[in-house]
């Protein structure tokens, strides 16, 4: 691991990621295994003028012990201070950086009902924080650095040191830190994504249709006033930030009740410390009415039962098959990376920032437009090398958007 690149990465997270401004507060969510990187981010934030940096550390192994030995009643009771440790800072307009680096199998063997109770209670406790980030009231960024358990999952035949080094190399490459000027590299990348976003928004598609030889045949209506986004976004104060590092996606929200057909997964989904793989979902009028899974059926069922909104989609995202993460040939067992290697959908809450003038609408009005609400937002990958996507545009013309897994224009 190159210390110079690590420092450049921390600087990039603070500048291009959340774009810290003078006197901003930064909240970092970090596994305890990545504490060194969290400290580097904190140092860089203070250098750029942050007023305060707050770090929340997570210990997945301790979480497993608690989840395995506590009652449903205990797990369902989240003290107010836990929610406020996020909601309070969201109300202050803080920036949030999340380090995504958990063990994909870290909660294997824990009763699913325990995981479900804990996740549901926690998501409800931090709902204000989640709403603030998903509506761009707060700038946020999710990124990753290796942990041994994760590295060994990706590179099972390598030694511990080799696995860590390999994962470091891939991450540095995909977040463009290996460039002489990472900031300039991101500016160019965001510009490239902006061209795709402009095409999608100019066409103002009424619906998109996804088909693949694996059986995927899904029609997705898009709500009136929807906006496509990706790469650099602006918060409500028009300050740009990058929510994901890496990112290759162009995304929007579907109309809640406008999804019909069947879709098949193309990569494993790590959810709640368990894997879901080789699954399909059937939708009618937006709702998931049937599903199958070769691995993790009970985990998928628990996710879909989180609340009523979890059975509906909140995101549709297009990612070319011929992209850096996909071309690595790796399965990362980490949604941040795998979702940026393939077109994907997301169950649960939609990004209201993908609705034009969303801040002018009430929650009820957004719901009437077709914006889904839920305590979860879970991405799952559906893209492959023969996915075709067409769209019906504002002039009722059928436009080819993707051909054989890649942009058609």
Tab-separated table of C-alpha atoms in Angstrom:
chain	number	residue	atom	x	y	z
A	1	UNK	CA	0.000	0.000	0.000
A	2	UNK	CA	1.428	3.334	-1.142
A	3	UNK	CA	1.230	5.969	1.632
A	4	UNK	CA	1.451	8.803	-0.883
A	5	UNK	CA	-1.538	7.437	-2.803
A	6	UNK	CA	-3.408	6.932	0.466
A	7	UNK	CA	-2.910	10.592	1.381
A	8	UNK	CA	-4.034	11.651	-2.120
A	9	UNK	CA	-7.113	9.450	-1.717
A	10	UNK	CA	-8.037	11.068	1.611
A	11	UNK	CA	-7.583	14.508	0.078
A	12	UNK	CA	-9.751	13.536	-2.895
A	13	UNK	CA	-12.502	12.278	-0.593
A	14	UNK	CA	-12.628	15.600	1.223
A	15	UNK	CA	-12.313	17.853	-1.832
A	16	UNK	CA	-13.968	16.141	-4.802
A	17	UNK	CA	-16.050	13.769	-2.653
A	18	UNK	CA	-17.926	15.961	-0.178
A	19	UNK	CA	-16.263	19.237	-1.192
A	20	UNK	CA	-15.698	20.490	2.368
A	21	UNK	CA	-16.155	24.238	2.758
A	22	UNK	CA	-14.771	26.447	5.521
A	23	UNK	CA	-16.530	25.834	8.867
A	24	UNK	CA	-18.369	22.749	7.622
A	25	UNK	CA	-18.775	19.791	9.995
A	26	UNK	CA	-17.693	16.381	8.689
A	27	UNK	CA	-19.103	13.099	10.014
A	28	UNK	CA	-17.166	9.948	9.107
A	29	UNK	CA	-18.653	6.455	9.364
A	30	UNK	CA	-15.823	3.925	9.509
A	31	UNK	CA	-15.238	0.270	10.361
A	32	UNK	CA	-12.681	0.022	13.156
A	33	UNK	CA	-10.353	-1.783	10.728
A	34	UNK	CA	-10.112	1.378	8.600
A	35	UNK	CA	-9.414	3.808	11.449
A	36	UNK	CA	-6.070	4.871	9.955
A	37	UNK	CA	-7.780	6.086	6.781
A	38	UNK	CA	-10.521	7.813	8.799
A	39	UNK	CA	-7.805	9.757	10.631
A	40	UNK	CA	-6.239	10.822	7.328
A	41	UNK	CA	-9.620	12.059	6.092
A	42	UNK	CA	-10.049	14.009	9.329
A	43	UNK	CA	-6.649	15.647	8.907
A	44	UNK	CA	-7.439	16.628	5.314
A	45	UNK	CA	-10.825	18.010	6.360
A	46	UNK	CA	-9.240	20.261	8.964
A	47	UNK	CA	-6.643	21.403	6.419
A	48	UNK	CA	-9.511	22.532	4.180
A	49	UNK	CA	-11.132	24.480	7.010
A	50	UNK	CA	-13.599	22.069	8.607
A	51	UNK	CA	-14.974	23.309	11.931
A	52	UNK	CA	-15.239	19.839	13.428
A	53	UNK	CA	-14.818	16.183	12.459
A	54	UNK	CA	-16.884	13.493	14.170
A	55	UNK	CA	-16.172	9.776	13.645
A	56	UNK	CA	-18.598	6.904	14.180
A	57	UNK	CA	-16.748	3.578	14.354
A	58	UNK	CA	-18.473	0.272	13.593
A	59	UNK	CA	-17.326	-3.150	14.791
A	60	UNK	CA	-18.971	-5.862	12.699
A	61	UNK	CA	-17.639	-8.686	14.872
A	62	UNK	CA	-19.092	-7.070	17.983
A	63	UNK	CA	-22.337	-6.464	16.096
A	64	UNK	CA	-22.512	-10.186	15.331
A	65	UNK	CA	-22.091	-11.030	19.019
A	66	UNK	CA	-24.875	-8.610	19.970
A	67	UNK	CA	-27.213	-9.709	17.170
A	68	UNK	CA	-26.679	-13.365	18.083
A	69	UNK	CA	-27.395	-12.924	21.792
A	70	UNK	CA	-29.961	-10.129	22.164
A	71	UNK	CA	-33.726	-10.430	22.090
A	72	UNK	CA	-35.865	-9.012	19.280
A	73	UNK	CA	-37.255	-6.548	21.818
A	74	UNK	CA	-33.787	-5.272	22.700
A	75	UNK	CA	-32.689	-5.042	19.071
A	76	UNK	CA	-35.844	-3.127	18.180
A	77	UNK	CA	-35.157	-0.465	20.817
A	78	UNK	CA	-32.748	2.155	19.475
A	79	UNK	CA	-31.925	4.847	22.068
A	80	UNK	CA	-32.739	8.369	20.949
A	81	UNK	CA	-29.088	9.444	21.211
A	82	UNK	CA	-28.109	6.915	18.531
A	83	UNK	CA	-30.453	8.471	15.987
A	84	UNK	CA	-29.532	11.973	17.106
A	85	UNK	CA	-25.832	11.256	16.552
A	86	UNK	CA	-26.738	11.373	12.853
A	87	UNK	CA	-29.929	13.461	12.725
A	88	UNK	CA	-28.415	16.292	14.767
A	89	UNK	CA	-25.521	16.722	12.356
A	90	UNK	CA	-27.834	16.448	9.338
A	91	UNK	CA	-29.792	19.396	10.729
A	92	UNK	CA	-26.496	21.307	10.966
A	93	UNK	CA	-25.908	20.715	7.260
A	94	UNK	CA	-22.885	18.512	7.958
A	95	UNK	CA	-21.066	16.520	5.293
A	96	UNK	CA	-20.959	12.728	5.605
A	97	UNK	CA	-18.297	10.288	4.407
A	98	UNK	CA	-19.001	6.568	4.699
A	99	UNK	CA	-16.247	3.956	4.370
A	100	UNK	CA	-17.829	0.808	2.936
A	101	UNK	CA	-15.584	-2.119	3.795
A	102	UNK	CA	-17.466	-4.764	5.743
A	103	UNK	CA	-16.989	-8.538	5.586
A	104	UNK	CA	-19.580	-9.799	3.025
A	105	UNK	CA	-20.106	-12.900	5.185
A	106	UNK	CA	-19.672	-11.104	8.503
A	107	UNK	CA	-23.137	-11.854	9.878
A	108	UNK	CA	-23.516	-15.332	8.439
A	109	UNK	CA	-25.342	-17.595	10.886
A	110	UNK	CA	-27.105	-14.785	12.739
A	111	UNK	CA	-30.913	-15.305	12.804
A	112	UNK	CA	-32.414	-13.219	10.006
A	113	UNK	CA	-35.247	-12.008	12.229
A	114	UNK	CA	-32.648	-10.469	14.560
A	115	UNK	CA	-30.868	-8.694	11.710
A	116	UNK	CA	-34.207	-7.501	10.332
A	117	UNK	CA	-35.360	-6.096	13.668
A	118	UNK	CA	-32.087	-4.271	14.237
A	119	UNK	CA	-31.873	-2.814	10.732
A	120	UNK	CA	-35.485	-1.675	10.689
A	121	UNK	CA	-35.205	0.040	14.082
A	122	UNK	CA	-31.939	1.718	13.171
A	123	UNK	CA	-33.184	2.919	9.780
A	124	UNK	CA	-36.237	4.437	11.418
A	125	UNK	CA	-34.068	6.123	14.065
A	126	UNK	CA	-31.896	7.862	11.437
A	127	UNK	CA	-34.689	8.619	8.990
A	128	UNK	CA	-34.107	12.375	9.191
A	129	UNK	CA	-30.432	11.886	8.287
A	130	UNK	CA	-31.292	9.558	5.396
A	131	UNK	CA	-33.855	11.985	4.034
A	132	UNK	CA	-31.324	14.819	4.207
A	133	UNK	CA	-28.703	12.942	2.223
A	134	UNK	CA	-31.106	11.503	-0.355
A	135	UNK	CA	-32.566	14.953	-1.051
A	136	UNK	CA	-29.065	16.516	-1.261
A	137	UNK	CA	-29.630	18.756	1.757
A	138	UNK	CA	-26.322	17.324	2.963
A	139	UNK	CA	-23.301	16.505	0.823
A	140	UNK	CA	-22.156	12.933	1.192
A	141	UNK	CA	-19.734	10.415	-0.248
A	142	UNK	CA	-19.345	6.641	0.038
A	143	UNK	CA	-15.943	5.113	-0.705
A	144	UNK	CA	-13.902	2.080	0.279
A	145	UNK	CA	-10.529	0.885	1.496
A	146	UNK	CA	-9.565	-2.783	1.951
A	147	UNK	CA	-10.078	-4.893	5.038
A	148	UNK	CA	-8.541	-8.354	5.236
A	149	UNK	CA	-11.834	-10.260	5.369
A	150	UNK	CA	-13.140	-8.393	2.330
A	151	UNK	CA	-9.868	-8.723	0.390
A	152	UNK	CA	-9.775	-12.479	0.985
A	153	UNK	CA	-13.356	-12.780	-0.280
A	154	UNK	CA	-12.378	-11.054	-3.533
A	155	UNK	CA	-9.008	-12.837	-3.865
A	156	UNK	CA	-9.502	-16.171	-2.034
A	157	UNK	CA	-6.397	-17.844	-3.497
A	158	UNK	CA	-3.973	-15.075	-2.552
A	159	UNK	CA	-2.018	-14.778	0.684
A	160	UNK	CA	-3.266	-12.200	3.163
A	161	UNK	CA	-0.670	-9.622	2.123
A	162	UNK	CA	-1.212	-10.294	-1.580
A	163	UNK	CA	-4.992	-10.002	-1.261
A	164	UNK	CA	-4.730	-6.658	0.516
A	165	UNK	CA	-2.218	-5.337	-2.031
A	166	UNK	CA	-4.369	-6.464	-4.967
A	167	UNK	CA	-7.474	-4.802	-3.547
A	168	UNK	CA	-5.578	-1.597	-2.805
A	169	UNK	CA	-4.359	-1.519	-6.415
A	170	UNK	CA	-7.858	-1.995	-7.819
A	171	UNK	CA	-9.371	0.667	-5.566
A	172	UNK	CA	-6.662	3.229	-6.331
A	173	UNK	CA	-7.214	2.621	-10.046
A	174	UNK	CA	-11.019	2.767	-10.010
A	175	UNK	CA	-11.115	5.986	-7.966
A	176	UNK	CA	-8.445	7.488	-10.265
A	177	UNK	CA	-5.992	8.154	-7.432
A	178	UNK	CA	-3.245	6.578	-9.535
A	179	UNK	CA	-3.482	9.559	-11.917
A	180	UNK	CA	-0.941	12.342	-11.576
A	181	UNK	CA	-3.827	14.746	-10.931
A	182	UNK	CA	-6.821	12.792	-9.524
A	183	UNK	CA	-8.945	15.934	-9.287
A	184	UNK	CA	-8.502	16.673	-12.991
A	185	UNK	CA	-9.207	13.014	-13.816
A	186	UNK	CA	-12.498	13.266	-11.928
A	187	UNK	CA	-13.408	16.496	-13.688
A	188	UNK	CA	-12.972	14.749	-17.043
A	189	UNK	CA	-14.934	11.720	-15.872
A	190	UNK	CA	-17.790	13.850	-14.540
A	191	UNK	CA	-17.845	15.721	-17.846
A	192	UNK	CA	-18.198	12.435	-19.744
A	193	UNK	CA	-21.086	11.348	-17.519
A	194	UNK	CA	-22.696	14.776	-17.975
A	195	UNK	CA	-22.932	14.143	-21.736
A	196	UNK	CA	-24.935	10.956	-21.123
A	197	UNK	CA	-27.133	12.715	-18.563
A	198	UNK	CA	-27.883	15.517	-21.035
A	199	UNK	CA	-28.950	13.000	-23.682
A	200	UNK	CA	-31.291	11.257	-21.244
A	201	UNK	CA	-32.803	14.485	-19.950
A	202	UNK	CA	-33.169	16.021	-23.426
A	203	UNK	CA	-35.175	12.995	-24.562
A	204	UNK	CA	-37.408	13.177	-21.478
A	205	UNK	CA	-38.232	9.484	-21.707
A	206	UNK	CA	-41.707	8.350	-20.678
A	207	UNK	CA	-40.525	4.786	-20.127
A	208	UNK	CA	-37.583	2.456	-20.636
A	209	UNK	CA	-37.666	-1.231	-21.596
A	210	UNK	CA	-34.902	-3.637	-20.507
A	211	UNK	CA	-34.378	-7.035	-22.164
A	212	UNK	CA	-31.661	-9.676	-21.937
A	213	UNK	CA	-31.120	-13.285	-23.019
A	214	UNK	CA	-31.115	-14.318	-19.328
A	215	UNK	CA	-34.879	-13.682	-19.246
A	216	UNK	CA	-34.993	-10.061	-18.109
A	217	UNK	CA	-38.003	-8.320	-19.690
A	218	UNK	CA	-38.889	-5.251	-17.668
A	219	UNK	CA	-40.798	-2.088	-18.549
A	220	UNK	CA	-40.233	0.931	-16.307
A	221	UNK	CA	-42.374	4.062	-16.480
A	222	UNK	CA	-40.671	7.294	-15.438
A	223	UNK	CA	-42.552	10.008	-13.537
A	224	UNK	CA	-43.264	13.375	-15.058
A	225	UNK	CA	-40.538	15.848	-14.138
A	226	UNK	CA	-37.915	13.176	-13.492
A	227	UNK	CA	-34.233	14.073	-13.859
A	228	UNK	CA	-31.263	11.866	-14.677
A	229	UNK	CA	-28.157	12.372	-12.558
A	230	UNK	CA	-24.721	10.885	-11.989
A	231	UNK	CA	-21.132	11.786	-11.272
A	232	UNK	CA	-20.988	15.236	-9.744
A	233	UNK	CA	-24.223	16.533	-8.247
A	234	UNK	CA	-25.144	19.822	-6.577
A	235	UNK	CA	-26.534	20.084	-3.075
A	236	UNK	CA	-29.440	22.407	-2.303
A	237	UNK	CA	-26.948	25.288	-2.030
A	238	UNK	CA	-25.506	24.518	-5.490
A	239	UNK	CA	-22.223	23.178	-4.098
A	240	UNK	CA	-21.021	20.197	-6.190
A	241	UNK	CA	-20.045	16.844	-4.680
A	242	UNK	CA	-19.580	13.205	-5.725
A	243	UNK	CA	-21.751	10.817	-3.736
A	244	UNK	CA	-19.916	7.674	-4.847
A	245	UNK	CA	-16.244	6.966	-5.444
A	246	UNK	CA	-15.985	5.101	-7.771
A	247	UNK	CA	-19.000	5.856	-9.933
A	248	UNK	CA	-19.944	4.975	-13.503
A	249	UNK	CA	-23.732	5.282	-13.282
A	250	UNK	CA	-26.389	7.541	-14.773
A	251	UNK	CA	-29.556	7.180	-12.707
A	252	UNK	CA	-33.064	8.404	-11.995
A	253	UNK	CA	-36.182	7.208	-10.187
A	254	UNK	CA	-38.939	5.037	-11.649
A	255	UNK	CA	-42.624	5.788	-11.215
A	256	UNK	CA	-43.558	3.814	-8.112
A	257	UNK	CA	-46.515	2.013	-9.686
A	258	UNK	CA	-45.098	1.848	-13.213
A	259	UNK	CA	-42.790	-1.201	-13.149
A	260	UNK	CA	-43.947	-4.398	-14.849
A	261	UNK	CA	-42.216	-7.615	-15.873
A	262	UNK	CA	-39.360	-9.765	-14.608
A	263	UNK	CA	-35.692	-9.039	-13.959
A	264	UNK	CA	-32.791	-11.370	-13.180
A	265	UNK	CA	-29.742	-10.547	-11.057
A	266	UNK	CA	-26.293	-10.726	-12.642
A	267	UNK	CA	-24.079	-10.291	-9.567
A	268	UNK	CA	-24.329	-11.333	-5.903
A	269	UNK	CA	-25.881	-8.863	-3.481
A	270	UNK	CA	-24.316	-8.487	-0.035
A	271	UNK	CA	-27.063	-7.449	2.372
A	272	UNK	CA	-27.034	-7.506	6.154
A	273	UNK	CA	-23.761	-9.445	6.230
A	274	UNK	CA	-25.257	-12.201	4.041
A	275	UNK	CA	-25.161	-12.921	0.312
A	276	UNK	CA	-28.142	-13.136	-2.043
A	277	UNK	CA	-27.314	-14.651	-5.432
A	278	UNK	CA	-28.942	-15.821	-8.661
A	279	UNK	CA	-32.307	-14.256	-7.929
A	280	UNK	CA	-35.225	-12.935	-9.948
A	281	UNK	CA	-37.994	-10.473	-9.148
A	282	UNK	CA	-41.397	-10.215	-10.831
A	283	UNK	CA	-43.183	-6.848	-10.712
A	284	UNK	CA	-46.780	-5.861	-11.331
A	285	UNK	CA	-47.888	-2.233	-11.101
A	286	UNK	CA	-44.592	-1.441	-9.429
A	287	UNK	CA	-44.805	-4.029	-6.653
A	288	UNK	CA	-42.602	-7.109	-6.306
A	289	UNK	CA	-45.206	-9.875	-6.345
A	290	UNK	CA	-42.882	-12.876	-6.686
A	291	UNK	CA	-39.209	-13.689	-6.308
A	292	UNK	CA	-36.752	-16.588	-6.473
A	293	UNK	CA	-33.204	-16.971	-5.189
A	294	UNK	CA	-30.694	-19.826	-5.358
A	295	UNK	CA	-28.787	-18.335	-2.421
A	296	UNK	CA	-30.164	-16.133	0.350
A	297	UNK	CA	-33.894	-16.567	-0.262
A	298	UNK	CA	-34.731	-15.819	3.376
A	299	UNK	CA	-32.453	-12.765	3.360
A	300	UNK	CA	-34.194	-11.434	0.250
A	301	UNK	CA	-37.594	-12.069	1.819
A	302	UNK	CA	-36.579	-10.193	4.958
A	303	UNK	CA	-35.395	-7.238	2.882
A	304	UNK	CA	-38.633	-7.089	0.889
A	305	UNK	CA	-40.631	-7.223	4.128
A	306	UNK	CA	-38.824	-4.235	5.668
A	307	UNK	CA	-41.873	-2.064	5.028
A	308	UNK	CA	-44.446	-1.510	2.274
A	309	UNK	CA	-42.118	0.699	0.237
A	310	UNK	CA	-39.367	-1.913	0.181
A	311	UNK	CA	-41.369	-3.957	-2.338
A	312	UNK	CA	-41.170	-1.091	-4.854
A	313	UNK	CA	-38.228	0.370	-6.746
A	314	UNK	CA	-36.570	3.680	-5.940
A	315	UNK	CA	-33.815	3.800	-8.564
A	316	UNK	CA	-32.946	2.727	-12.098
A	317	UNK	CA	-29.289	3.167	-13.071
A	318	UNK	CA	-27.439	2.580	-16.330
A	319	UNK	CA	-23.778	1.503	-16.304
A	320	UNK	CA	-21.916	0.317	-19.414
A	321	UNK	CA	-20.635	-3.259	-19.399
A	322	UNK	CA	-17.389	-1.941	-20.901
A	323	UNK	CA	-16.382	0.128	-17.866
A	324	UNK	CA	-13.282	0.055	-15.616
A	325	UNK	CA	-14.798	-1.916	-12.736
A	326	UNK	CA	-16.560	-4.380	-15.024
A	327	UNK	CA	-13.408	-4.843	-17.100
A	328	UNK	CA	-11.493	-5.860	-13.978
A	329	UNK	CA	-13.396	-9.143	-14.179
A	330	UNK	CA	-13.817	-9.157	-10.406
A	331	UNK	CA	-16.868	-9.666	-8.235
A	332	UNK	CA	-16.332	-7.376	-5.265
A	333	UNK	CA	-19.162	-8.577	-2.994
A	334	UNK	CA	-19.501	-4.880	-2.169
A	335	UNK	CA	-22.419	-2.947	-3.627
A	336	UNK	CA	-20.463	0.286	-4.106
A	337	UNK	CA	-18.186	-1.472	-6.602
A	338	UNK	CA	-20.512	-4.077	-8.066
A	339	UNK	CA	-23.264	-1.537	-8.761
A	340	UNK	CA	-20.766	0.522	-10.746
A	341	UNK	CA	-19.870	-2.516	-12.847
A	342	UNK	CA	-23.419	-3.155	-14.053
A	343	UNK	CA	-26.786	-1.588	-14.688
A	344	UNK	CA	-28.783	-1.839	-11.497
A	345	UNK	CA	-32.065	-1.153	-9.769
A	346	UNK	CA	-32.733	-0.340	-6.128
A	347	UNK	CA	-35.498	-1.391	-3.811
A	348	UNK	CA	-36.877	1.202	-1.446
A	349	UNK	CA	-36.602	4.935	-1.093
A	350	UNK	CA	-36.152	7.056	-4.218
A	351	UNK	CA	-33.851	10.055	-4.521
A	352	UNK	CA	-36.237	13.007	-4.475
A	353	UNK	CA	-33.349	15.049	-5.910
A	354	UNK	CA	-34.193	13.291	-9.208
A	355	UNK	CA	-37.464	15.233	-9.405
A	356	UNK	CA	-37.398	18.723	-10.884
A	357	UNK	CA	-38.022	21.376	-8.203
A	358	UNK	CA	-38.484	18.628	-5.588
A	359	UNK	CA	-37.987	21.099	-2.741
A	360	UNK	CA	-41.279	22.769	-3.703
A	361	UNK	CA	-43.305	19.622	-3.077
A	362	UNK	CA	-44.584	18.104	0.145
A	363	UNK	CA	-44.010	14.419	0.940
A	364	UNK	CA	-47.606	13.730	-0.100
A	365	UNK	CA	-47.172	15.572	-3.393
A	366	UNK	CA	-43.972	13.664	-4.131
A	367	UNK	CA	-45.844	10.436	-3.450
A	368	UNK	CA	-48.545	11.481	-5.926
A	369	UNK	CA	-45.863	12.109	-8.563
A	370	UNK	CA	-44.682	8.527	-8.035
A	371	UNK	CA	-41.735	8.902	-5.663
A	372	UNK	CA	-41.334	5.778	-3.525
A	373	UNK	CA	-40.641	6.037	0.203
A	374	UNK	CA	-39.097	3.374	2.420
A	375	UNK	CA	-36.683	2.911	5.296
A	376	UNK	CA	-34.321	1.021	2.957
A	377	UNK	CA	-32.476	1.713	-0.287
A	378	UNK	CA	-30.788	-1.449	-1.599
A	379	UNK	CA	-29.127	-1.642	-5.020
A	380	UNK	CA	-28.977	-4.911	-6.965
A	381	UNK	CA	-27.185	-5.601	-10.225
A	382	UNK	CA	-28.967	-6.618	-13.443
A	383	UNK	CA	-26.564	-5.594	-16.249
A	384	UNK	CA	-24.653	-7.960	-18.529
A	385	UNK	CA	-23.013	-8.045	-21.969
A	386	UNK	CA	-26.242	-8.415	-23.942
A	387	UNK	CA	-28.604	-6.111	-22.060
A	388	UNK	CA	-30.619	-3.957	-24.443
A	389	UNK	CA	-32.496	-0.849	-23.352
A	390	UNK	CA	-34.920	1.190	-25.414
A	391	UNK	CA	-36.879	4.259	-24.381
A	392	UNK	CA	-40.052	5.993	-25.484
A	393	UNK	CA	-39.200	9.687	-25.593
A	394	UNK	CA	-41.315	12.826	-25.324
A	395	UNK	CA	-42.104	12.615	-29.052
A	396	UNK	CA	-43.268	8.982	-28.719
A	397	UNK	CA	-40.190	7.831	-30.627
A	398	UNK	CA	-38.450	4.575	-29.708
A	399	UNK	CA	-34.777	5.331	-29.018
A	400	UNK	CA	-32.019	2.750	-28.510
A	401	UNK	CA	-30.256	3.631	-25.245
A	402	UNK	CA	-28.150	0.501	-24.629
A	403	UNK	CA	-27.084	-2.126	-27.138
A	404	UNK	CA	-25.313	-5.305	-26.017
A	405	UNK	CA	-24.576	-3.928	-22.588
A	406	UNK	CA	-23.183	-0.527	-23.603
A	407	UNK	CA	-24.401	2.944	-24.468
A	408	UNK	CA	-25.792	3.006	-28.000
A	409	UNK	CA	-24.867	6.621	-28.694
